[in-house]
């Protein structure tokens, strides 16, 4: 973990809240207090996330930090609120949703994040007017998963909301069984979603739609202000970011699991971690969310769904953009942006420095090999980095991952020929490939082990796993066991929308 830098100077009680979102008209949210919980305790906290807001990690163990991020003590200057939004869930218009269990404390300066401020939000902090049938709470299991995966994706260089900490409580929370309650603190420049815009569009409230769009553009896309149609330019920029984000997901085998429009960030960040998963035995049709029977959000569907969601946003922005033609034109770049980004990422994953006309075939053949043999996605690309052009014997650990050895040999021969075409050098290629093909990802079973220990109030495994995931590209030979194939028992693990 990084040592706290000189900027890490704030204490919990000296964080200065700006409450930007609270300055929007009251129609956008409901001001309310988090509901206190009994006997809160620290489960985990991220030093890297704390550094983004200059918070001293020494705070983590203080009573003030724990009470604050349990929702028991509202920090001075914070104007807590729950935001309203709507959305399409599994392709169907769901009407009003909103922060049913999340409470925004407000934004604090976040100089290291690349944005002026970061909002702090408590997830699982109690009932809000948007809780519908829910209890306003979150369980320890899903909070730990969100915490670990936010920080893991950030370390992989994938845009995401961040996780500051998880606080546990003795408050029992009812799901399929009685579970331990928890509050996760997330950080993001904004939590505005595609569904925040859909909300006003479907209510036919153009004024609020414009207020929200102006707020987001002024704060996060100020460079678009001077374009001929800032709303069209805004849609294009969100479309591009979304396309690039999903290309990044595909390239590391990340599956979000619930790509509803209310779970799509207006900044192109990964947001709302639920039944996500990382691809293990490769299957393009893999569905990581047990509740998603149709496979709407399977791995292979993600790019198309990302585009579908951008169209839903486009529909909502149409009254501001003006015409259907301009809206369609603004959405146009999705496919090309996605393809270009994915192509760049896949070239890098294969250690190719140049682009050649036949590369598409080589890539397709690699994926066909992975698919036919259900090869572990992460291990395949990581081990591929150690391939030597003139020494096939060195392929053994890689070849062992593929059941159909002759098929592997045929592909490897084509790959070697391609590497020779650009005079690829084994050692520099390995360094480059290891910088893009992670050795460590948050496999479900790793999270499960950490969760089970945490249920017994042993949080050491979360800490250890976080440390491993913070350096996903490093060899970390002492943590070899975290890079292995999942054990047999992991095949029975199921994650669903229950959280
Ligand atoms: P999700 O698909 O998990 O992002 O949640 C969809 C909607 O349900 C959001 O409006 C959430 O705030 C709300 N929600 C999910 N779980 C709960 C809960 N336990 N209590 C209240 N609202 C919830
Ligand atoms: Mg959500």
Coordinates of C-alpha atoms and ligand atoms in Angstrom, one line a residue:
X1 CA 0.0 0.0 0.0
X2 CA 1.1 3.5 -0.6
X3 CA 2.4 5.4 2.3
X4 CA 0.2 8.4 3.3
X5 CA 1.5 11.4 1.4
X6 CA 1.9 14.9 2.7
X7 CA -1.6 15.8 1.6
X8 CA -3.1 13.3 4.0
X9 CA -3.9 15.8 6.6
X10 CA -7.6 15.8 7.2
X11 CA -9.3 14.2 10.2
X12 CA -12.9 13.0 9.9
X13 CA -14.1 16.1 11.7
X14 CA -12.1 18.5 9.6
X15 CA -13.3 17.4 6.2
X16 CA -14.9 20.4 4.6
X17 CA -18.2 19.8 2.8
X18 CA -19.3 21.8 -0.2
X19 CA -22.7 20.1 -0.8
X20 CA -22.8 20.9 -4.5
X21 CA -25.7 18.6 -5.2
X22 CA -27.7 20.0 -2.4
X23 CA -27.7 23.3 -4.2
X24 CA -29.9 22.0 -6.9
X25 CA -33.6 22.6 -6.3
X26 CA -35.4 20.4 -3.7
X27 CA -37.2 18.4 -6.4
X28 CA -33.9 16.5 -7.0
X29 CA -33.6 15.0 -3.6
X30 CA -34.9 14.7 -0.1
X31 CA -32.9 16.0 2.8
X32 CA -32.7 13.5 5.6
X33 CA -30.5 12.0 8.3
X34 CA -29.0 8.5 8.2
X35 CA -30.6 6.1 10.6
X36 CA -28.2 5.2 13.4
X37 CA -27.1 1.6 13.9
X38 CA -26.1 -0.2 17.1
X39 CA -22.5 -1.0 18.0
X40 CA -20.7 -0.1 14.7
X41 CA -17.2 -1.5 14.1
X42 CA -14.7 -1.1 11.3
X43 CA -14.6 -3.9 8.8
X44 CA -12.2 -2.5 6.2
X45 CA -10.9 0.8 4.8
X46 CA -8.9 1.8 1.8
X47 CA -5.8 3.9 2.3
X48 CA -5.6 4.7 -1.4
X49 CA -9.2 5.9 -1.4
X50 CA -8.6 8.0 1.7
X51 CA -5.7 9.7 0.0
X52 CA -7.9 11.0 -2.7
X53 CA -9.6 13.2 -0.2
X54 CA -6.5 13.8 1.9
X55 CA -8.0 11.9 4.8
X56 CA -5.3 10.6 7.2
X57 CA -5.6 6.7 7.3
X58 CA -4.8 7.0 11.1
X59 CA -8.4 8.0 11.3
X60 CA -9.7 4.6 10.4
X61 CA -9.6 3.2 13.9
X62 CA -11.0 6.3 15.6
X63 CA -14.4 6.3 17.1
X64 CA -15.2 9.5 15.2
X65 CA -14.5 7.8 11.8
X66 CA -16.5 4.7 12.7
X67 CA -19.5 6.6 14.0
X68 CA -19.4 9.0 11.0
X69 CA -19.3 6.2 8.4
X70 CA -21.9 4.1 10.2
X71 CA -24.2 7.0 9.8
X72 CA -24.4 7.6 13.5
X73 CA -22.8 11.0 13.5
X74 CA -23.3 13.5 10.6
X75 CA -20.1 15.4 10.0
X76 CA -20.3 19.2 10.5
X77 CA -21.0 21.0 7.3
X78 CA -22.6 18.0 5.6
X79 CA -26.2 18.3 4.2
X80 CA -27.3 14.7 4.0
X81 CA -29.7 13.8 1.3
X82 CA -31.1 11.0 -0.9
X83 CA -31.4 11.7 -4.6
X84 CA -34.3 10.7 -6.8
X85 CA -33.8 8.9 -10.1
X86 CA -35.7 6.4 -12.3
X87 CA -34.5 3.8 -14.8
X88 CA -35.0 0.9 -17.1
X89 CA -34.5 -2.4 -15.2
X90 CA -33.8 -5.5 -17.4
X91 CA -35.0 -3.5 -20.4
X92 CA -38.3 -2.5 -18.9
X93 CA -39.2 1.0 -17.7
X94 CA -39.3 0.8 -13.9
X95 CA -40.5 4.3 -13.1
X96 CA -39.2 6.0 -10.0
X97 CA -36.3 4.4 -8.1
X98 CA -33.9 6.7 -6.3
X99 CA -31.4 6.3 -3.4
X100 CA -33.4 3.7 -1.5
X101 CA -30.6 3.0 0.9
X102 CA -27.9 5.4 0.0
X103 CA -27.4 8.8 1.7
X104 CA -25.1 11.4 0.3
X105 CA -23.2 13.3 2.9
X106 CA -21.9 15.9 0.3
X107 CA -18.7 16.5 -1.5
X108 CA -15.3 17.3 -0.2
X109 CA -12.1 18.4 -2.0
X110 CA -10.6 15.5 -3.9
X111 CA -7.5 17.0 -5.5
X112 CA -5.8 13.7 -6.1
X113 CA -8.8 12.2 -7.9
X114 CA -8.6 14.4 -11.0
X115 CA -11.9 16.1 -10.1
X116 CA -12.3 19.1 -7.8
X117 CA -14.4 17.3 -5.3
X118 CA -15.6 13.8 -4.4
X119 CA -18.9 13.0 -3.0
X120 CA -19.1 10.7 0.0
X121 CA -22.1 8.5 0.1
X122 CA -23.3 6.0 2.8
X123 CA -24.8 2.9 1.3
X124 CA -27.1 1.0 3.6
X125 CA -27.7 4.0 5.9
X126 CA -31.4 3.5 6.4
X127 CA -34.8 4.2 4.9
X128 CA -35.4 7.0 2.5
X129 CA -38.5 8.1 0.7
X130 CA -37.2 6.1 -2.3
X131 CA -36.9 2.8 -0.4
X132 CA -40.0 1.3 -1.9
X133 CA -40.3 -2.3 -0.5
X134 CA -36.7 -2.3 0.8
X135 CA -35.4 -1.9 4.3
X136 CA -32.8 0.8 3.5
X137 CA -30.0 -1.5 4.6
X138 CA -27.1 -3.4 3.0
X139 CA -25.6 -6.7 4.2
X140 CA -21.9 -7.2 5.1
X141 CA -21.4 -9.8 2.3
X142 CA -22.4 -7.4 -0.6
X143 CA -20.7 -4.4 1.1
X144 CA -17.4 -6.2 1.3
X145 CA -17.8 -7.3 -2.4
X146 CA -18.4 -3.7 -3.4
X147 CA -15.5 -2.4 -1.4
X148 CA -13.0 -4.9 -2.8
X149 CA -14.2 -4.7 -6.4
X150 CA -14.2 -0.9 -6.5
X151 CA -10.7 -0.8 -5.3
X152 CA -9.6 -3.7 -7.5
X153 CA -11.0 -2.0 -10.6
X154 CA -9.4 1.3 -9.7
X155 CA -6.1 -0.6 -9.5
X156 CA -6.7 -2.2 -12.9
X157 CA -7.0 1.4 -14.3
X158 CA -10.8 1.0 -15.0
X159 CA -12.9 4.1 -14.2
X160 CA -15.0 3.4 -11.1
X161 CA -16.5 4.9 -8.0
X162 CA -14.3 4.3 -5.1
X163 CA -14.8 2.7 -1.7
X164 CA -13.6 4.4 1.5
X165 CA -14.6 1.8 4.0
X166 CA -17.2 -0.7 5.3
X167 CA -18.6 -0.4 8.8
X168 CA -20.4 -3.4 10.3
X169 CA -23.2 -3.3 12.8
X170 CA -25.0 -5.7 15.1
X171 CA -28.2 -4.7 13.4
X172 CA -29.6 -7.9 11.9
X173 CA -30.7 -7.6 8.3
X174 CA -33.2 -9.9 6.7
X175 CA -32.5 -11.3 3.3
X176 CA -33.0 -15.0 2.4
X177 CA -31.6 -15.5 5.9
X178 CA -30.8 -13.2 8.7
X179 CA -27.5 -11.5 7.8
X180 CA -25.1 -9.0 9.3
X181 CA -25.8 -5.4 8.4
X182 CA -23.2 -3.0 7.1
X183 CA -22.7 0.4 5.7
X184 CA -20.3 1.0 2.8
X185 CA -19.0 4.5 2.1
X186 CA -18.5 5.2 -1.6
X187 CA -16.8 8.1 -3.3
X188 CA -17.5 9.5 -6.7
X189 CA -17.3 13.0 -8.3
X190 CA -21.0 12.5 -8.8
X191 CA -23.5 9.7 -8.4
X192 CA -25.8 11.1 -11.2
X193 CA -26.9 8.3 -13.4
X194 CA -28.5 7.9 -16.8
X195 CA -31.7 7.2 -14.9
X196 CA -31.4 10.7 -13.2
X197 CA -32.1 12.2 -16.6
X198 CA -34.8 9.6 -17.6
X199 CA -36.6 10.5 -14.4
X200 CA -37.4 14.1 -15.7
X201 CA -37.9 13.1 -19.3
X202 CA -40.6 10.6 -18.4
X203 CA -42.2 13.1 -16.0
X204 CA -42.2 15.5 -19.0
X205 CA -40.4 18.1 -16.8
X206 CA -38.1 19.8 -19.3
X207 CA -37.1 22.5 -16.8
X208 CA -35.6 20.1 -14.3
X209 CA -34.1 18.1 -17.2
X210 CA -32.2 21.2 -18.3
X211 CA -31.2 22.1 -14.7
X212 CA -29.7 18.7 -14.2
X213 CA -27.9 18.7 -17.6
X214 CA -26.5 22.1 -17.0
X215 CA -25.3 21.1 -13.6
X216 CA -23.5 18.0 -14.9
X217 CA -22.1 19.8 -17.9
X218 CA -20.9 22.8 -15.9
X219 CA -19.3 20.7 -13.3
X220 CA -17.9 17.8 -15.2
X221 CA -17.9 18.7 -18.9
X222 CA -17.2 22.4 -18.9
X223 CA -15.2 22.2 -22.2
X224 CA -18.5 21.3 -23.9
X225 CA -20.1 24.6 -23.0
X226 CA -18.8 26.4 -26.1
X227 CA -19.9 23.8 -28.6
X228 CA -22.8 24.6 -31.0
X229 CA -25.1 22.1 -29.1
X230 CA -23.7 21.4 -25.7
X231 CA -26.4 18.8 -24.9
X232 CA -25.6 16.8 -28.1
X233 CA -21.9 17.1 -27.3
X234 CA -22.6 15.9 -23.8
X235 CA -24.5 12.9 -25.0
X236 CA -21.6 12.1 -27.4
X237 CA -19.0 12.4 -24.6
X238 CA -21.0 10.1 -22.3
X239 CA -21.6 7.7 -25.2
X240 CA -17.8 7.6 -25.9
X241 CA -16.9 7.1 -22.2
X242 CA -19.4 4.3 -21.8
X243 CA -18.2 2.6 -24.9
X244 CA -14.6 2.8 -23.7
X245 CA -15.5 1.6 -20.2
X246 CA -17.2 -1.5 -21.5
X247 CA -14.3 -2.2 -23.8
X248 CA -12.2 -2.2 -20.6
X249 CA -14.6 -4.5 -18.8
X250 CA -14.5 -7.0 -21.7
X251 CA -10.7 -6.9 -21.8
X252 CA -10.3 -7.9 -18.2
X253 CA -13.4 -10.2 -18.2
X254 CA -15.4 -8.1 -15.8
X255 CA -19.1 -8.6 -15.8
X256 CA -21.2 -6.0 -14.1
X257 CA -24.3 -8.2 -13.7
X258 CA -27.0 -5.4 -13.5
X259 CA -26.5 -2.9 -16.3
X260 CA -29.8 -1.2 -15.7
X261 CA -29.9 2.5 -16.7
X262 CA -30.0 3.5 -13.0
X263 CA -26.7 1.7 -12.6
X264 CA -25.0 3.7 -15.4
X265 CA -22.8 6.6 -14.4
X266 CA -23.0 9.8 -16.2
X267 CA -19.2 10.0 -16.0
X268 CA -18.6 6.6 -17.5
X269 CA -17.6 5.1 -14.2
X270 CA -18.3 1.6 -13.0
X271 CA -21.0 2.0 -10.4
X272 CA -23.4 0.0 -8.2
X273 CA -21.5 -3.3 -7.7
X274 CA -23.9 -6.1 -7.0
X275 CA -23.8 -9.6 -8.5
X276 CA -20.7 -8.8 -10.6
X277 CA -18.1 -11.4 -11.5
X278 CA -14.7 -11.8 -13.3
X279 CA -14.6 -14.3 -16.1
X280 CA -12.9 -17.5 -15.0
X281 CA -13.5 -20.6 -17.4
X282 CA -14.2 -18.6 -20.5
X283 CA -17.7 -18.6 -21.8
X284 CA -18.9 -15.6 -23.8
X285 CA -22.4 -16.4 -22.7
X286 CA -21.6 -16.5 -19.0
X287 CA -24.2 -14.9 -16.8
X288 CA -22.7 -13.8 -13.5
X289 CA -26.0 -12.7 -11.9
X290 CA -28.1 -15.6 -10.8
X291 CA -31.2 -13.4 -10.9
X292 CA -30.7 -12.7 -14.6
X293 CA -32.4 -15.8 -16.1
X294 CA -32.5 -14.5 -19.7
X295 CA -28.8 -13.5 -19.7
X296 CA -29.5 -10.0 -20.7
X297 CA -26.3 -8.9 -18.9
X298 CA -24.1 -11.8 -19.9
X299 CA -20.5 -11.1 -20.9
X300 CA -21.2 -11.1 -24.6
X301 CA -24.2 -8.8 -24.2
X302 CA -22.4 -6.1 -22.3
X303 CA -21.2 -4.0 -25.3
X304 CA -24.7 -4.0 -26.9
X305 CA -26.4 -3.2 -23.6
X306 CA -24.1 -0.3 -23.1
X307 CA -25.2 1.0 -26.4
X308 CA -28.9 0.4 -25.5
X309 CA -28.4 2.3 -22.3
X310 CA -26.8 5.2 -24.2
X311 CA -29.9 5.3 -26.5
X312 CA -32.1 5.4 -23.4
X313 CA -30.1 8.4 -22.2
X314 CA -30.4 9.9 -25.7
X315 CA -34.1 9.6 -25.6
X316 CA -34.1 11.4 -22.3
X317 CA -31.9 14.2 -23.6
X318 CA -33.9 14.6 -26.8
X319 CA -36.0 17.6 -25.6
X320 CA -32.7 19.5 -24.9
X321 CA -30.9 18.4 -28.0
X322 CA -33.8 19.4 -30.2
X323 CA -34.2 16.9 -33.0
X324 CA -34.1 13.1 -33.4
X325 CA -31.5 13.5 -36.1
X326 CA -29.1 15.4 -33.8
X327 CA -29.7 12.9 -31.0
X328 CA -29.0 9.9 -33.3
X329 CA -25.9 11.6 -34.6
X330 CA -24.7 12.2 -31.0
X331 CA -25.1 8.5 -30.3
X332 CA -23.4 7.4 -33.5
X333 CA -19.8 7.1 -32.2
X334 CA -20.6 4.3 -29.8
X335 CA -19.7 1.4 -32.0
X336 CA -16.5 2.8 -33.4
X337 CA -15.3 4.0 -30.0
X338 CA -15.9 0.6 -28.5
X339 CA -14.2 -1.2 -31.4
X340 CA -11.2 1.0 -31.4
X341 CA -10.7 0.8 -27.7
X342 CA -11.2 -2.9 -27.6
X343 CA -8.9 -3.4 -30.5
X344 CA -6.2 -1.4 -28.7
X345 CA -6.7 -3.3 -25.5
X346 CA -6.6 -6.7 -27.2
X347 CA -3.4 -5.8 -29.2
X348 CA -1.8 -4.8 -25.9
X349 CA -3.1 -8.0 -24.2
X350 CA -1.4 -10.0 -27.0
X351 CA 1.7 -8.0 -26.8
X352 CA 1.4 -6.6 -30.3
X353 CA 2.9 -3.3 -31.0
X354 CA 1.7 -2.9 -34.5
X355 CA -1.6 -3.4 -36.2
X356 CA -1.9 -5.7 -39.2
X357 CA -4.9 -6.6 -41.4
X358 CA -5.0 -10.3 -40.3
X359 CA -5.0 -9.5 -36.6
X360 CA -8.7 -9.8 -36.2
X361 CA -8.5 -13.4 -37.2
X362 CA -5.8 -14.1 -34.7
X363 CA -7.9 -12.5 -31.9
X364 CA -11.0 -14.3 -33.0
X365 CA -9.1 -17.6 -33.0
X366 CA -7.8 -16.9 -29.5
X367 CA -11.3 -16.3 -28.2
X368 CA -12.6 -19.4 -30.0
X369 CA -9.8 -21.4 -28.3
X370 CA -10.8 -20.0 -24.9
X371 CA -14.4 -20.7 -25.6
X372 CA -14.0 -24.2 -26.8
X373 CA -11.8 -25.2 -23.9
X374 CA -13.3 -23.0 -21.2
X375 CA -9.8 -21.7 -20.4
X376 CA -9.3 -19.5 -17.4
X377 CA -9.4 -16.0 -18.9
X378 CA -7.0 -14.3 -16.5
X379 CA -4.4 -17.1 -16.4
X380 CA -4.4 -17.5 -20.1
X381 CA -3.4 -13.9 -20.9
X382 CA -1.0 -13.7 -18.0
X383 CA 0.8 -16.8 -19.0
X384 CA 0.8 -15.8 -22.6
X385 CA 3.2 -13.1 -21.6
X386 CA 5.9 -15.7 -20.9
X387 CA 5.7 -17.3 -24.3
X388 CA 9.1 -17.4 -26.0
X389 CA 9.1 -17.1 -29.8
X390 CA 11.8 -19.8 -30.3
X391 CA 11.1 -22.1 -27.4
X392 CA 7.8 -23.9 -27.5
X393 CA 8.9 -26.0 -24.5
X394 CA 8.5 -22.9 -22.4
X395 CA 4.8 -22.8 -23.2
X396 CA 4.0 -25.8 -21.0
X397 CA 2.2 -23.8 -18.2
X398 CA 0.2 -22.0 -20.8
X399 CA -0.5 -25.1 -22.9
X400 CA -1.6 -26.9 -19.8
X401 CA -4.6 -24.5 -19.5
X402 CA -6.0 -25.8 -22.8
X403 CA -7.5 -29.2 -23.1
X404 CA -7.2 -29.4 -26.9
X405 CA -3.4 -29.3 -27.2
X406 CA -3.3 -29.5 -31.0
X407 CA -5.7 -26.6 -31.2
X408 CA -3.5 -24.6 -28.9
X409 CA -0.3 -25.5 -30.9
X410 CA -2.0 -24.4 -34.1
X411 CA -3.0 -21.1 -32.6
X412 CA 0.4 -20.6 -30.9
X413 CA 2.2 -21.2 -34.3
X414 CA 0.1 -18.4 -35.9
X415 CA 0.8 -16.2 -32.9
X416 CA 4.5 -16.8 -33.1
X417 CA 4.5 -16.1 -36.8
X418 CA 2.7 -12.8 -36.1
X419 CA 5.2 -11.8 -33.4
X420 CA 8.1 -12.5 -35.7
X421 CA 6.5 -10.2 -38.3
X422 CA 7.1 -7.3 -35.9
X423 CA 10.4 -8.6 -34.6
X424 CA 8.9 -8.9 -31.2
X425 CA 11.4 -9.3 -28.3
X426 CA 10.5 -11.9 -25.7
X427 CA 11.6 -10.0 -22.6
X428 CA 10.3 -6.5 -23.4
X429 CA 7.0 -8.1 -24.7
X430 CA 6.6 -9.9 -21.4
X431 CA 7.1 -6.7 -19.4
X432 CA 4.5 -4.9 -21.6
X433 CA 2.0 -7.7 -21.4
X434 CA 2.4 -8.1 -17.6
X435 CA 1.5 -4.4 -17.3
X436 CA -1.9 -5.0 -19.0
X437 CA -2.8 -8.6 -18.2
X438 CA -3.5 -8.8 -14.5
X439 CA -2.2 -11.7 -12.4
X440 CA -4.8 -11.0 -9.7
X441 CA -8.5 -10.4 -10.1
X442 CA -11.3 -10.5 -7.5
X443 CA -12.4 -14.1 -8.1
X444 CA -15.7 -14.9 -6.4
X445 CA -14.1 -17.5 -4.2
X446 CA -11.5 -15.1 -2.9
X447 CA -14.2 -12.7 -1.9
X448 CA -16.2 -15.5 -0.4
X449 CA -13.3 -16.6 1.8
X450 CA -12.8 -13.1 3.0
X451 CA -16.5 -12.7 3.6
X452 CA -16.8 -15.8 5.6
X453 CA -14.0 -14.8 7.9
X454 CA -15.5 -11.4 8.3
X455 CA -18.8 -12.9 9.4
X456 CA -16.8 -14.2 12.4
X457 CA -15.3 -10.8 12.9
X458 CA -11.9 -11.7 11.5
X459 CA -11.2 -8.9 8.9
X460 CA -7.6 -9.9 8.2
X461 CA -8.4 -11.6 4.9
X462 CA -10.1 -8.6 3.5
X463 CA -7.0 -6.5 4.3
X464 CA -4.7 -9.1 2.8
X465 CA -6.8 -9.5 -0.3
X466 CA -7.1 -5.7 -0.8
X467 CA -3.3 -5.4 -0.7
X468 CA -3.0 -8.1 -3.3
X469 CA -5.6 -6.5 -5.6
X470 CA -4.1 -3.1 -5.2
X471 CA -1.1 -4.4 -7.3
X472 CA -2.8 -6.7 -9.8
X473 CA 0.0 -6.5 -12.3
X474 CA 2.8 -7.2 -9.9
X475 CA 4.2 -10.8 -9.6
X476 CA 3.8 -10.9 -5.8
X477 CA 5.3 -14.4 -5.6
X478 CA 4.4 -14.6 -2.0
X479 CA 0.7 -14.4 -3.0
X480 CA 0.8 -17.1 -5.6
X481 CA -2.2 -18.8 -4.1
X482 CA -4.4 -15.8 -5.0
X483 CA -3.7 -16.3 -8.7
X484 CA -4.7 -19.9 -9.0
X485 CA -7.7 -21.5 -10.6
X486 CA -10.8 -21.5 -8.4
X487 CA -11.2 -24.6 -6.2
X488 CA -14.0 -27.1 -6.9
X489 CA -16.3 -25.8 -4.2
X490 CA -16.3 -22.4 -5.9
X491 CA -18.4 -23.8 -8.8
X492 CA -21.4 -23.8 -6.5
X493 CA -21.1 -20.1 -5.6
X494 CA -24.0 -18.0 -6.8
X495 CA -24.4 -14.3 -6.6
X496 CA -27.8 -12.7 -7.1
X497 CA -29.4 -9.3 -6.9
X498 CA -29.9 -9.9 -3.1
X499 CA -27.7 -7.5 -1.4
Ligands
LIG1 P1 -29.8 -1.9 -7.6 O1 -30.3 -2.6 -8.8 O2 -29.2 -2.7 -6.5 O3 -28.8 -0.8 -8.0 O4 -31.0 -1.2 -6.9 C1 -32.2 -0.7 -7.6 C2 -33.0 0.2 -6.7 O5 -33.4 -0.5 -5.5 C3 -32.3 1.4 -6.2 O6 -33.2 2.5 -6.2 C4 -31.9 1.1 -4.8 O7 -31.7 2.2 -4.0 C5 -33.1 0.2 -4.3 N1 -32.7 -0.8 -3.3 C6 -32.0 -1.9 -3.4 N2 -31.9 -2.5 -2.2 C7 -32.6 -1.8 -1.3 C8 -32.9 -1.9 0.1 N3 -32.5 -2.9 0.8 N4 -33.6 -0.9 0.6 C9 -34.1 0.1 -0.1 N5 -33.9 0.3 -1.4 C10 -33.1 -0.7 -2.0
LIG2 MG1 -28.4 0.8 -8.4

